[in-house]
């Protein structure tokens, strides 16, 4: 069961447009940005207004906010 863990808006968030490489693959984007595919859920928690389904809404052309690695580590206490 997934626990709701909010990822707050940060001033240094990046606007990212999902492209074909990451079509329905938030795990690949998490790996490329953070070095850990298991952080895929961060995109959903940060973009609840855009991503209702973590896989089927993760499609090319969708704009999402992506936390920078340093900010994310601080929020998660890593």
Short mmCIF file of C-alpha atoms in Angstrom, two decimals:
data_model
loop_
_atom_site.label_atom_id
_atom_site.label_comp_id
_atom_site.label_asym_id
_atom_site.label_seq_id
_atom_site.Cartn_x
_atom_site.Cartn_y
_atom_site.Cartn_z
CA UNK A 1 0.00 0.00 0.00
CA UNK A 2 1.31 3.42 -0.95
CA UNK A 3 1.48 5.96 1.86
CA UNK A 4 0.65 9.52 0.88
CA UNK A 5 3.83 11.52 1.48
CA UNK A 6 3.47 15.09 0.25
CA UNK A 7 6.27 16.63 -1.79
CA UNK A 8 5.90 20.37 -1.23
CA UNK A 9 6.37 22.96 -3.93
CA UNK A 10 9.92 24.34 -3.96
CA UNK A 11 11.16 27.55 -5.55
CA UNK A 12 13.75 25.61 -7.56
CA UNK A 13 11.33 23.02 -9.02
CA UNK A 14 11.86 22.40 -12.73
CA UNK A 15 9.02 22.31 -15.27
CA UNK A 16 9.48 19.14 -17.30
CA UNK A 17 7.55 18.00 -20.35
CA UNK A 18 7.32 14.22 -20.48
CA UNK A 19 8.77 12.92 -23.75
CA UNK A 20 8.63 9.60 -25.61
CA UNK A 21 11.56 8.19 -23.62
CA UNK A 22 9.51 8.30 -20.41
CA UNK A 23 6.11 7.35 -21.85
CA UNK A 24 4.32 5.57 -18.96
CA UNK A 25 7.69 5.10 -17.21
CA UNK A 26 8.06 7.42 -14.21
CA UNK A 27 10.58 4.90 -12.85
CA UNK A 28 12.97 5.64 -15.74
CA UNK A 29 12.75 9.39 -15.18
CA UNK A 30 13.36 8.89 -11.46
CA UNK A 31 16.42 6.81 -12.24
CA UNK A 32 17.79 9.35 -14.71
CA UNK A 33 17.23 12.30 -12.35
CA UNK A 34 17.86 10.80 -8.93
CA UNK A 35 19.74 7.56 -9.57
CA UNK A 36 16.92 5.54 -7.99
CA UNK A 37 13.94 4.17 -9.90
CA UNK A 38 12.02 3.61 -6.67
CA UNK A 39 11.50 7.38 -6.34
CA UNK A 40 8.94 7.32 -9.21
CA UNK A 41 6.18 8.21 -6.74
CA UNK A 42 7.71 11.67 -6.17
CA UNK A 43 6.35 12.87 -9.53
CA UNK A 44 2.82 11.77 -8.66
CA UNK A 45 2.91 13.32 -5.19
CA UNK A 46 4.31 16.61 -6.52
CA UNK A 47 1.77 16.73 -9.41
CA UNK A 48 -1.49 15.43 -7.93
CA UNK A 49 -3.45 17.94 -10.00
CA UNK A 50 -2.01 16.53 -13.26
CA UNK A 51 -1.19 12.87 -12.61
CA UNK A 52 -4.19 10.98 -11.31
CA UNK A 53 -2.87 7.62 -12.52
CA UNK A 54 0.87 7.09 -11.94
CA UNK A 55 1.36 5.18 -15.19
CA UNK A 56 -1.35 6.02 -17.72
CA UNK A 57 -1.18 9.79 -17.11
CA UNK A 58 2.62 9.79 -17.52
CA UNK A 59 2.51 10.42 -21.27
CA UNK A 60 4.38 12.60 -23.78
CA UNK A 61 3.37 16.25 -23.78
CA UNK A 62 2.29 16.29 -20.13
CA UNK A 63 3.98 19.08 -18.16
CA UNK A 64 4.95 18.28 -14.58
CA UNK A 65 6.99 19.85 -11.81
CA UNK A 66 10.15 17.98 -10.91
CA UNK A 67 12.03 18.62 -7.67
CA UNK A 68 15.78 19.11 -7.99
CA UNK A 69 17.80 16.31 -6.44
CA UNK A 70 19.18 18.39 -3.55
CA UNK A 71 15.76 19.75 -2.63
CA UNK A 72 14.21 16.30 -2.77
CA UNK A 73 16.88 14.81 -0.53
CA UNK A 74 16.27 17.58 1.99
CA UNK A 75 12.49 17.02 1.96
CA UNK A 76 12.91 13.23 2.32
CA UNK A 77 15.66 13.55 4.92
CA UNK A 78 18.25 11.68 2.85
#
